[in-house]
Coordinates of C-alpha atoms and ligand atoms in Angstrom, one line a residue:
X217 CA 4.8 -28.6 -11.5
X218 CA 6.4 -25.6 -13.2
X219 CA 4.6 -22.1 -13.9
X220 CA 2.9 -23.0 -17.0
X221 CA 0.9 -25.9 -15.2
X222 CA 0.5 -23.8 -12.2
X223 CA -2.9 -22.2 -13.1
X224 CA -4.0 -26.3 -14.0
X225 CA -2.6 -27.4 -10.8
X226 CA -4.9 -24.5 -9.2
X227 CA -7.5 -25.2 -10.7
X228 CA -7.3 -28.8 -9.4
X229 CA -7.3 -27.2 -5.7
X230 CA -10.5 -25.7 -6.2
X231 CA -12.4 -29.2 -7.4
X232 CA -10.8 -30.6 -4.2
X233 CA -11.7 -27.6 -1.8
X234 CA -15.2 -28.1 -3.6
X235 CA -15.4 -24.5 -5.1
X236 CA -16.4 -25.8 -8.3
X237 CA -19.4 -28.3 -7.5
X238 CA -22.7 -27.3 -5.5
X239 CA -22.0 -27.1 -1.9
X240 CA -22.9 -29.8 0.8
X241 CA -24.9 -27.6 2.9
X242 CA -23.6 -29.5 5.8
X243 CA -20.1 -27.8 5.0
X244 CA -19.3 -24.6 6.8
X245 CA -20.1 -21.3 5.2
X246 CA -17.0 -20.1 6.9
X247 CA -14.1 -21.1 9.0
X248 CA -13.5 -17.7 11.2
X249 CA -10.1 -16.8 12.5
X250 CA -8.7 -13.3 13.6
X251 CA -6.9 -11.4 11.5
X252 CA -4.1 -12.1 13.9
X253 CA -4.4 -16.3 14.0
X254 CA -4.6 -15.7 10.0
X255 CA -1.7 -14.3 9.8
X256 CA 0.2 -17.0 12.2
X257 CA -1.7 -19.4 9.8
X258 CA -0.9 -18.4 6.7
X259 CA 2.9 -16.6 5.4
X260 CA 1.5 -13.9 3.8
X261 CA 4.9 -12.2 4.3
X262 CA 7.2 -11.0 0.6
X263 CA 10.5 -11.2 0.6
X264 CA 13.6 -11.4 -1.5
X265 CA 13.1 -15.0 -1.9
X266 CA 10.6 -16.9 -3.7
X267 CA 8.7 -20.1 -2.8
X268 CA 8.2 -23.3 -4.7
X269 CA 5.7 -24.2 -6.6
X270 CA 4.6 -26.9 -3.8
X271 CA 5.0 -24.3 -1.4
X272 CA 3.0 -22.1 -3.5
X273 CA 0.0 -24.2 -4.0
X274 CA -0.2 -25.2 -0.4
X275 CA -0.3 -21.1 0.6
X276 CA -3.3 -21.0 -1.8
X277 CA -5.6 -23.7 -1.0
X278 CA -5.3 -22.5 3.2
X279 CA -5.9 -19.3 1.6
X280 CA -9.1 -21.3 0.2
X281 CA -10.0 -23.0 3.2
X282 CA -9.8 -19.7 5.4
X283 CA -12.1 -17.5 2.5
X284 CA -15.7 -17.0 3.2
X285 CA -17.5 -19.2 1.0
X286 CA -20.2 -17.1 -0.7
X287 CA -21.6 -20.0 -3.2
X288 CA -22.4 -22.1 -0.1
X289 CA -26.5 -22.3 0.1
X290 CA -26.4 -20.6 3.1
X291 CA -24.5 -17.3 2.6
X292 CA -27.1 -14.7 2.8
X293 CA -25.1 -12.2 4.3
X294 CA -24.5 -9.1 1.2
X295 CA -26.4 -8.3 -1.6
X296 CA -24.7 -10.8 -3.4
X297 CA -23.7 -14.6 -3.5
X298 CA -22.5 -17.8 -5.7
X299 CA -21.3 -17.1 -9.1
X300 CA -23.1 -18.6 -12.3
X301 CA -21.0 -21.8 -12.8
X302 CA -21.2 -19.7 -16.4
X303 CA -20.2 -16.5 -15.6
X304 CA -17.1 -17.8 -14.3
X305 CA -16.4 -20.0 -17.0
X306 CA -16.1 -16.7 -19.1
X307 CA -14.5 -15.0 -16.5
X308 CA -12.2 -17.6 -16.6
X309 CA -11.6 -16.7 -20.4
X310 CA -11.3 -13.5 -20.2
X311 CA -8.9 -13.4 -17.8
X312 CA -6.7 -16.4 -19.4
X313 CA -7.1 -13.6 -22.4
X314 CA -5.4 -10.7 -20.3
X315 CA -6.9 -7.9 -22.6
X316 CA -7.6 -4.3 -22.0
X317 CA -11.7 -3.2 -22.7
X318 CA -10.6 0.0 -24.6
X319 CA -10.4 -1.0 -28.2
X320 CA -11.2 -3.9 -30.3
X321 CA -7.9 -3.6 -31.6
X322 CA -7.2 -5.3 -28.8
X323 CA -10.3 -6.9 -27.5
X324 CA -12.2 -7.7 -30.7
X325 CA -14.6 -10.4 -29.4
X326 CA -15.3 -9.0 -26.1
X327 CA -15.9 -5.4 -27.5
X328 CA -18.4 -7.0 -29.7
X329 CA -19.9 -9.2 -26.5
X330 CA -19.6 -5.8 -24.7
X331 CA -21.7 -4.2 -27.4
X332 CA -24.3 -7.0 -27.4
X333 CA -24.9 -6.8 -23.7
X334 CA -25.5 -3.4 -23.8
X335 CA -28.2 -3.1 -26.4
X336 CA -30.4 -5.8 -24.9
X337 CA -30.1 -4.4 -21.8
X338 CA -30.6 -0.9 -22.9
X339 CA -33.8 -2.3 -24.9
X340 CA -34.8 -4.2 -21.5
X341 CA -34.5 -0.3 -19.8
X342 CA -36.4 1.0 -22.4
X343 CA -33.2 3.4 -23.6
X344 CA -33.6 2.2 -27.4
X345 CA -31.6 4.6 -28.6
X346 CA -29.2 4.9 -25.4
X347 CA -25.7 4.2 -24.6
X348 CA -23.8 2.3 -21.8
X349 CA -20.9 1.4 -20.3
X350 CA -19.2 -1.0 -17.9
X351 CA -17.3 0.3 -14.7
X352 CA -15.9 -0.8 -11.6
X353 CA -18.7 -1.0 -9.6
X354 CA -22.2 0.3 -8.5
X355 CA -20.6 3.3 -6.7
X356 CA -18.5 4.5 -10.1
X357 CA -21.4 3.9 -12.4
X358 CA -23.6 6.4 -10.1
X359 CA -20.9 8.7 -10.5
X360 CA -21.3 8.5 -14.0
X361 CA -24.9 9.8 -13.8
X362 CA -23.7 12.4 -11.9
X363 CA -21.4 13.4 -14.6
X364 CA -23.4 13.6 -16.9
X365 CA -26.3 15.4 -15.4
X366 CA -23.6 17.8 -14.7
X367 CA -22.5 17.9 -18.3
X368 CA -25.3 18.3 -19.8
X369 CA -26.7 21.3 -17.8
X370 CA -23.0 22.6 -18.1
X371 CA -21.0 21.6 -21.0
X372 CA -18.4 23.7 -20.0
X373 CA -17.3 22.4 -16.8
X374 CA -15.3 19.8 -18.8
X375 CA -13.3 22.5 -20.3
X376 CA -13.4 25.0 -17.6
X377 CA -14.0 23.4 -14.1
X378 CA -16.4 24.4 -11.5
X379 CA -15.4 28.1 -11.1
X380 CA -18.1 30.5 -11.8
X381 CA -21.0 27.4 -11.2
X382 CA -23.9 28.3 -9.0
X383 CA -23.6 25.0 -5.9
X384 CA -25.0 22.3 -7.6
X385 CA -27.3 20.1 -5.2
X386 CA -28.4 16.5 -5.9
X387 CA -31.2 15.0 -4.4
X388 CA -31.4 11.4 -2.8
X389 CA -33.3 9.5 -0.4
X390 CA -32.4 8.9 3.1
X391 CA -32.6 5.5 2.8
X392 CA -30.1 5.8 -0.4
X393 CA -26.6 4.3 -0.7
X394 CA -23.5 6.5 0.6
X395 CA -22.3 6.5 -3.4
X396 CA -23.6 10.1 -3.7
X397 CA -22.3 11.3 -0.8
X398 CA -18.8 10.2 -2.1
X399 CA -19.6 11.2 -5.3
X400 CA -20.6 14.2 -4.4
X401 CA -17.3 15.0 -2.3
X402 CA -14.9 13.2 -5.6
X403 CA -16.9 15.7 -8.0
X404 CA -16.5 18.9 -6.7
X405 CA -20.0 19.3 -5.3
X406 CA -19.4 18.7 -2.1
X407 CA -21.3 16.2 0.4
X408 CA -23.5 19.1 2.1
X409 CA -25.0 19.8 -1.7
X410 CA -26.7 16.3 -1.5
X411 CA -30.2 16.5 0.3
X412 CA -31.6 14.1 2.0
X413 CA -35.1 13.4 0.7
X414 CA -37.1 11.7 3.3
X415 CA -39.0 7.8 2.7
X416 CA -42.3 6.8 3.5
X417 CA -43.1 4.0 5.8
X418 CA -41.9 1.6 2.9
X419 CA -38.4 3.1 2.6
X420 CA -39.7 4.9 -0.4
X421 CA -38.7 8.2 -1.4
X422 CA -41.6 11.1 -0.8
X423 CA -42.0 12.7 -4.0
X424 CA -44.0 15.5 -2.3
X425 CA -40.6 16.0 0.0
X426 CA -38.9 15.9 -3.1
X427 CA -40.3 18.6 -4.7
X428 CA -40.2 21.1 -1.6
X429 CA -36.5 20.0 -1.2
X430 CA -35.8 21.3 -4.6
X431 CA -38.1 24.1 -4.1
X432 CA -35.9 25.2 -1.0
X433 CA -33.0 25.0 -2.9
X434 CA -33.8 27.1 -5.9
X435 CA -34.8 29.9 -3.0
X436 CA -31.0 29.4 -2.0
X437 CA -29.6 30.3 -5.2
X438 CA -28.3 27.2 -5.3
X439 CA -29.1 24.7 -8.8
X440 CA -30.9 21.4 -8.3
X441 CA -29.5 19.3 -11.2
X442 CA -29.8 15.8 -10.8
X443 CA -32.0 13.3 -8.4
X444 CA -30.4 10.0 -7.7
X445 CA -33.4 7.6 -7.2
X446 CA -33.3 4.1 -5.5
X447 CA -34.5 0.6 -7.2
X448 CA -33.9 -1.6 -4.6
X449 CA -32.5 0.5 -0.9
X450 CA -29.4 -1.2 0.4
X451 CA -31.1 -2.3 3.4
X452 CA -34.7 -2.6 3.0
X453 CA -34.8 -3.3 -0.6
X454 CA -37.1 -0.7 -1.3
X455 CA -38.0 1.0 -4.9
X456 CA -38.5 4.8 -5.2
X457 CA -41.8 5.6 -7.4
X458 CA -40.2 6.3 -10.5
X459 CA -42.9 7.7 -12.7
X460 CA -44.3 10.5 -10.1
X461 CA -40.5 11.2 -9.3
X462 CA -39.7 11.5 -13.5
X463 CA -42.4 13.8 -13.6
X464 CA -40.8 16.4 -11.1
X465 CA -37.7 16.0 -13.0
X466 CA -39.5 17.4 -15.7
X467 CA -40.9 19.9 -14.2
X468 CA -37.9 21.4 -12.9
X469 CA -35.5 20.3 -15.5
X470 CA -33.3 18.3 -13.4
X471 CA -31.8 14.8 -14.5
X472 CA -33.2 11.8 -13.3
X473 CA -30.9 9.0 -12.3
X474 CA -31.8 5.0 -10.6
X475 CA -29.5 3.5 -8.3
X476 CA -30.8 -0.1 -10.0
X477 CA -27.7 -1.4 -8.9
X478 CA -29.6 -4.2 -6.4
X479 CA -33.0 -4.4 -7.5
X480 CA -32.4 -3.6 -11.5
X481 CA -31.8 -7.5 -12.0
X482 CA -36.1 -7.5 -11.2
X483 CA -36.3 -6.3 -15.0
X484 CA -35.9 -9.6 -16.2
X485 CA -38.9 -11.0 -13.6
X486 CA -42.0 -12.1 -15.2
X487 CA -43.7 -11.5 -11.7
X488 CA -42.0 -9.1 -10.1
X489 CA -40.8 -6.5 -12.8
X490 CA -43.7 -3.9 -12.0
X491 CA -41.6 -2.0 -9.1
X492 CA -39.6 -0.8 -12.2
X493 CA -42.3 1.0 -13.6
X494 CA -40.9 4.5 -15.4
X495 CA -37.8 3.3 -15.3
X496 CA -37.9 4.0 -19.0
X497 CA -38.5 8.1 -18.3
X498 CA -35.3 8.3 -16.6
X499 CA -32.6 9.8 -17.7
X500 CA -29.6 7.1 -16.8
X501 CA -29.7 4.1 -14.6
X502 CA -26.7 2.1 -12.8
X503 CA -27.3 -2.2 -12.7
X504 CA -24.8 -4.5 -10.9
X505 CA -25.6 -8.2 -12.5
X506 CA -22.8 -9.2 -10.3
X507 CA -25.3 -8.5 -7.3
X508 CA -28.4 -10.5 -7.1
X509 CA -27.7 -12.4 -10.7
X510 CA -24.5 -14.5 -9.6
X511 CA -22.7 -12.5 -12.6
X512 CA -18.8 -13.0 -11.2
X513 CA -17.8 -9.7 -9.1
X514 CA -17.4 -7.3 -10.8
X515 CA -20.0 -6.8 -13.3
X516 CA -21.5 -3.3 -13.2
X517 CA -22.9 -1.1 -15.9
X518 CA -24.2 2.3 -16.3
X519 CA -26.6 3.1 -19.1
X520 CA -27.8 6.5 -20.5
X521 CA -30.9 7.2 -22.6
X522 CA -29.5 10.1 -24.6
X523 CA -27.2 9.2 -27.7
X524 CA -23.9 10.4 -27.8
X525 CA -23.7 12.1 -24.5
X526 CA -21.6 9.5 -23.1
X527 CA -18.5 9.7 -25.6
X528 CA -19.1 13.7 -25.7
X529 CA -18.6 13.8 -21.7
X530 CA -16.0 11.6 -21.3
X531 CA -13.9 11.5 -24.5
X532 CA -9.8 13.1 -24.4
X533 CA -9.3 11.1 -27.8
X534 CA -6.1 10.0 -26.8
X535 CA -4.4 10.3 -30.4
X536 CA -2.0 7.2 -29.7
X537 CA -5.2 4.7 -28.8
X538 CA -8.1 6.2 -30.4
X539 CA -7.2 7.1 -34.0
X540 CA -10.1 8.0 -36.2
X541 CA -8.0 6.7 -39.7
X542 CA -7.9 2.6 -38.2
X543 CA -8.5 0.5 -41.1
X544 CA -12.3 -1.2 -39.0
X545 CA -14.9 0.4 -37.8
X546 CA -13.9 2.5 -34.7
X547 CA -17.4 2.5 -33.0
X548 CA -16.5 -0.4 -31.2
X549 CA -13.6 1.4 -29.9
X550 CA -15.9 1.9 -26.3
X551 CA -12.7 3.3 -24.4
X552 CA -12.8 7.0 -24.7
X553 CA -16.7 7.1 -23.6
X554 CA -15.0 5.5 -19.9
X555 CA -13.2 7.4 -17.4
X556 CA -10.7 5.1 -17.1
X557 CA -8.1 4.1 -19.6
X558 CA -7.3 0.5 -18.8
X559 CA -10.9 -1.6 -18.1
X560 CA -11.0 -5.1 -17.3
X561 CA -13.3 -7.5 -19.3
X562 CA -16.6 -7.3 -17.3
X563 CA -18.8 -7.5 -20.0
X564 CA -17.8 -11.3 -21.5
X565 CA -18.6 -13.3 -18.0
X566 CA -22.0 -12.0 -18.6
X567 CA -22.3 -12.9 -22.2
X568 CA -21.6 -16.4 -21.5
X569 CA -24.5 -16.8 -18.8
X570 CA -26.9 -15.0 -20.8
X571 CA -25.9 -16.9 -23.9
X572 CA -26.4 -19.9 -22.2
X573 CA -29.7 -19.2 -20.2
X574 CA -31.6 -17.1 -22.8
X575 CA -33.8 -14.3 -20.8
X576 CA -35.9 -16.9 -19.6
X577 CA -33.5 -19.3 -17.9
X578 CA -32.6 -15.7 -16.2
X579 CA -35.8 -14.8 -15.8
X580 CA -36.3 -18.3 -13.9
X581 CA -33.4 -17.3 -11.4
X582 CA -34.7 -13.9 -10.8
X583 CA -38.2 -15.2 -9.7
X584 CA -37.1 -18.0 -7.7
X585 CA -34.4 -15.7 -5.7
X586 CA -37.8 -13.6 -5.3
X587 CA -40.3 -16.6 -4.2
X588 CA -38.0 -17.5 -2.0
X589 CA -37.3 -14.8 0.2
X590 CA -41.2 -14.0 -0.1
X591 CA -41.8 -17.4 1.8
X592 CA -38.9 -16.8 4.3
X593 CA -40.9 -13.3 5.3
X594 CA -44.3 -14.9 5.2
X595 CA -43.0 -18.1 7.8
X596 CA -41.3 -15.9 9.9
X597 CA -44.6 -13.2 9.8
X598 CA -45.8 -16.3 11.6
X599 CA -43.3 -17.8 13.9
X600 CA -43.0 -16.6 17.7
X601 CA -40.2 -14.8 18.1
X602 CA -39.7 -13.1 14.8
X603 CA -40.8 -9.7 14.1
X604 CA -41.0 -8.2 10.4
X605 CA -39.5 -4.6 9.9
X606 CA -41.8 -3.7 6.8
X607 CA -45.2 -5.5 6.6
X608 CA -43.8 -6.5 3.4
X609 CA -40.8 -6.1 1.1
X610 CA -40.5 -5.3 -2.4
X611 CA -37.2 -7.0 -3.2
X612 CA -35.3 -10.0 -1.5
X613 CA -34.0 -8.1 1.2
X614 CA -36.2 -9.5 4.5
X615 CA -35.5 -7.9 7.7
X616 CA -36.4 -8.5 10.8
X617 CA -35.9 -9.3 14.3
X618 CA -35.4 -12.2 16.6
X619 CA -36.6 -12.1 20.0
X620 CA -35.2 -14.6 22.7
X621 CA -38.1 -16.2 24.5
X622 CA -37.0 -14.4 27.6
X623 CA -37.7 -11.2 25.3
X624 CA -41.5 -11.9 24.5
X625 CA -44.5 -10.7 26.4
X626 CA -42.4 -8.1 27.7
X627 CA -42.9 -4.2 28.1
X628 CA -41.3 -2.8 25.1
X629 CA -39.0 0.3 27.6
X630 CA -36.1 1.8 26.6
X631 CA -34.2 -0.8 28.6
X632 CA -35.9 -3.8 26.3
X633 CA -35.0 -2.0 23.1
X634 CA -31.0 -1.7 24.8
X635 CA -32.0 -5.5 25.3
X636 CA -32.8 -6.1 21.4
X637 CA -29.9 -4.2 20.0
X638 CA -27.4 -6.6 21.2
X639 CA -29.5 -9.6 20.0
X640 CA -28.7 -9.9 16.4
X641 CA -24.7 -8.9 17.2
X642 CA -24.4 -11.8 19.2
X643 CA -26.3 -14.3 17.3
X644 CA -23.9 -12.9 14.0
X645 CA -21.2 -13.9 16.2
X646 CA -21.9 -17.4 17.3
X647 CA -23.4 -17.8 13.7
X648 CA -19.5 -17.0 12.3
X649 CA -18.0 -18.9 15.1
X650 CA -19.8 -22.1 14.3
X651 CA -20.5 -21.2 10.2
X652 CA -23.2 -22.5 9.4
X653 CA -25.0 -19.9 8.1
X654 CA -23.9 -16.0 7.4
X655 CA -26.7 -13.4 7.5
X656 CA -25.8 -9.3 8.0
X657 CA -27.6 -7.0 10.7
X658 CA -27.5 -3.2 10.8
X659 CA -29.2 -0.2 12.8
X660 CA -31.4 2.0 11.0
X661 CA -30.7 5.2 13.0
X662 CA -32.7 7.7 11.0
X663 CA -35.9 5.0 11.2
X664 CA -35.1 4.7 15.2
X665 CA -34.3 1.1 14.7
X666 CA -32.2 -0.8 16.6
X667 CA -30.0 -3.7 15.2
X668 CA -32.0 -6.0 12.7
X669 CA -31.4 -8.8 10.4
X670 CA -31.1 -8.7 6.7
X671 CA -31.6 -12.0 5.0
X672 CA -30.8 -12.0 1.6
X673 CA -31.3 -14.5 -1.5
X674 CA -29.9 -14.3 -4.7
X675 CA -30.0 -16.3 -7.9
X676 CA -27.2 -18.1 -7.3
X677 CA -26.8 -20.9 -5.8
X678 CA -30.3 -20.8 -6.5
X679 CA -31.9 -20.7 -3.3
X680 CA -35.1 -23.2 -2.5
X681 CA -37.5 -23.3 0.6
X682 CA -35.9 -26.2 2.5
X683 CA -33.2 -23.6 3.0
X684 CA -35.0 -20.8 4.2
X685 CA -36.5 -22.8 6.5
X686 CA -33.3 -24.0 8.2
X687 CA -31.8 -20.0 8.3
X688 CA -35.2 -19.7 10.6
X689 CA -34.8 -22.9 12.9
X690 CA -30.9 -21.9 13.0
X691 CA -31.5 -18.8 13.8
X692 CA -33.6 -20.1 16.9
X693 CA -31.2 -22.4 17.9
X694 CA -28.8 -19.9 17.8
X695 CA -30.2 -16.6 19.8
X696 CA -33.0 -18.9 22.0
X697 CA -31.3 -18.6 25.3
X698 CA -30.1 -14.9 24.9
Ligands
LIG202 N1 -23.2 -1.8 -2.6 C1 -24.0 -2.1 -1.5 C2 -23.7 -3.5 -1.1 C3 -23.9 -3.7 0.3 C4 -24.1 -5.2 0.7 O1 -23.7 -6.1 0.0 O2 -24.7 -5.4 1.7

């Protein structure tokens, strides 16, 4: 063993440990401990003094042992799982490549598999003529919307700052990720400048509230400049109606940008792709692949309709990494349209599944993650003892609740809600303990719902009926005698 076989010796590790062969679903999803009995287990202490190589590799596989293992069937518990035996492959690459995203000076053939990504997906949006970008994550490729919705009303601020701005004031749904709320506070506008547009029954965002939101605003002499809309709500997995909510933008001039970060990955479902409708009106639109499409974390992207705006935003033309006299074509140089300067290879991991799998080896994935969790709600719709939150669910987010049989044919008081709250809690926790199977639960305060479980599937491992039927039948055996 020395340090140039390390990585091989590693990799090794991981065929043993299993990581890189479909899971035995009789294998724990997890093997809990405290942080405390972790770090007892495992010497994660630095010193002045290295360790060998033996040492070394032993540290790593109890580090793999102790990790949660989200490409285990039965991990359902965030909105994403397993990685594409693909995508890692080329995250593998680019890695082993250690190359910086910002020129292809220096990352010729993933600038150019950058590039490729981005027009199809841009031509899958409907943004033939767009731009895009890949960032670190659904939450910074939000904020890029709201960056440019703010440029482009006020080209100055880049130049100038906010001094001398009316308060801006974004408009989101209350059933919207926290992103705006932090970008909102990182940008200057401040989090009490992002209204909270209310949902309909379906976690959908009112576009009548919308309107008399920005309405009320305007009367404030404050400017309404950009809408962050919702394809796919964290929670319920629900998608705002894009073409009545594009058509108040309009109206009112204000920039239109989708959260597609979960549910974007539907634009590549033959079945399911119609929640997306207008998604071509909008003005910008952040996808995560590395969400419900098994791209490798992280893989997130943020796309604009309007050509140019990007690199005009964002550009400082650093003179020492973006010269304009290179001897090759310097519109592959994608680094000065980023806010960062150094950008990790996101792009390449997603080539190589894509490459491999066509659109309709995706488009297989995408469907079957959707089928499935569609059967999952419709058996459980059915089963004593399990109580739907929606009627149904756009996405493959299915949330519900499990009541004990103690629980049923009671009187639904104040004291049986208390009751319910602590249900899913302490089914999560013997569910960890024991590992079988890891699913999330969350309150909905704004709603007046108490704690509730979120199953969700995504493409990979691809998921398959016999599975959701044991989350259901573990999930009894679990929380039956609560
Ligand atoms: N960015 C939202 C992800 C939350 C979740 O995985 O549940």
């Amino acid at each position: 063993m020395d340090a140039a076989t390390f990585p091989e010796d590693v990799v090794q590790v991981l065929r043993e440990e299993g990581l890189l062969n479909p899971r035995d679903p009789e294998t724990p999803v997890v093997r809990f401990a405290h942080p405390a009995e972790l770090q007892e287990e495992i010497d994660f202490s630095l010193g002045q003094d290295g360790c060998t190589d033996e040492k070394l590799l032993s540290l790593v596989r109890h580090t793999i042992q102790r990790s949660v293992d989200t490409g285990h069937p039965h991990f359902y518990n965030q909105l994403y799982g397993g990685t594409d035996p693909y995508g890692l492959a080329g995250a593998w690459v680019s890695e082993a490549c250690n190359t910086n995203q910002y020129t292809f000076e220096v990352a010729p053939t993933f600038s150019l598999a950058e590039h490729a990504v981005l027009q199809r997906v841009l031509e899958l949006f409907g943004f033939p003529n767009g731009d895009g970008i890949f960032a670190p994550g659904g939450s910074m490729s939000n904020m890029y919307g709201l960056v440019l919705a703010r440029y482009r009303l006020y080209p100055d601020v880049k130049t100038d700052g906010l001094a001398g701005l009316p308060p801006l004031v974004v408009f989101t749904s209350e059933d919207a990720h926290y992103s705006t709320l932090k970008g909102a506070h990182w940008l200057g506008i401040g989090t009490r400048n992002v209204v909270k547009v209310k949902t309909d029954a379906a976690g959908c965002m009112d576009p009548k509230h919308l309107e008399q939101c920005i309405i009320k605003a305007t009367r404030e002499k404050k400017k309404p400049f950009a809408v962050v809309a919702t394809a796919g709500t964290t929670v319920l997995g629900s998608f705002d109606p894009l073409n009545p909510l594009a058509d108040i933008c309009q109206k009112h001039g204000l920039w239109l940008h989708v959260d597609a970060c979960w549910g974007g990955s539907l634009i590549l479902s033959r079945k399911y792709a119609s929640v997306l409708e207008g998604i071509d009106r909008c003005d910008s639109v952040a996808w995560n692949p590395h969400k419900m499409l098994g791209a490798p974390l992280q893989c997130s992207m943020f796309l604009v309709k309007h050509e140019g705006l990007l690199h005009r935003c964002n550009s400082a033309s650093a003179t020492y990494l973006f010269q304009q006299d290179k001897f090759y074509d310097v519109t592959y140089d994608s680094g000065d349209k980023s806010v960062q300067c150094g950008r990790k290879v996101d792009a390449y991991k997603l080539w190589v599944m894509w490459r491999k799998r066509g659109d309709e080896g995706l488009t297989r994935l995408v469907d079957n993650a959707v089928d499935c969790a569609q059967y999952f709600a419709k058996i459980i719709s059915e089963r004593p003892g399990f109580e739907l939150v929606l009627p149904e669910f756009q996405c493959t987010n299915i949330c519900f609740w499990f009541l004990p049989a103690s629980m049923r044919e009671q009187t639904r008081d104040e004291a049986w809600w208390d009751k319910l709250s602590k249900v899913a809690p302490l089914i999560k926790e013997r569910m960890v303990l024991q590992g079988a199977v890891m699913l999330g639960y969350q309150p909905m305060a704004h709603r007046g719902l108490v704690n509730f479980f979120r199953m969700v599937t995504t493409c990979q491992p691809p998921p398959s009926r016999t599975q959701m039927d044991f989350v259901i039948e573990e999930i009894e055996r679990l929380g039956d005698d609560l």
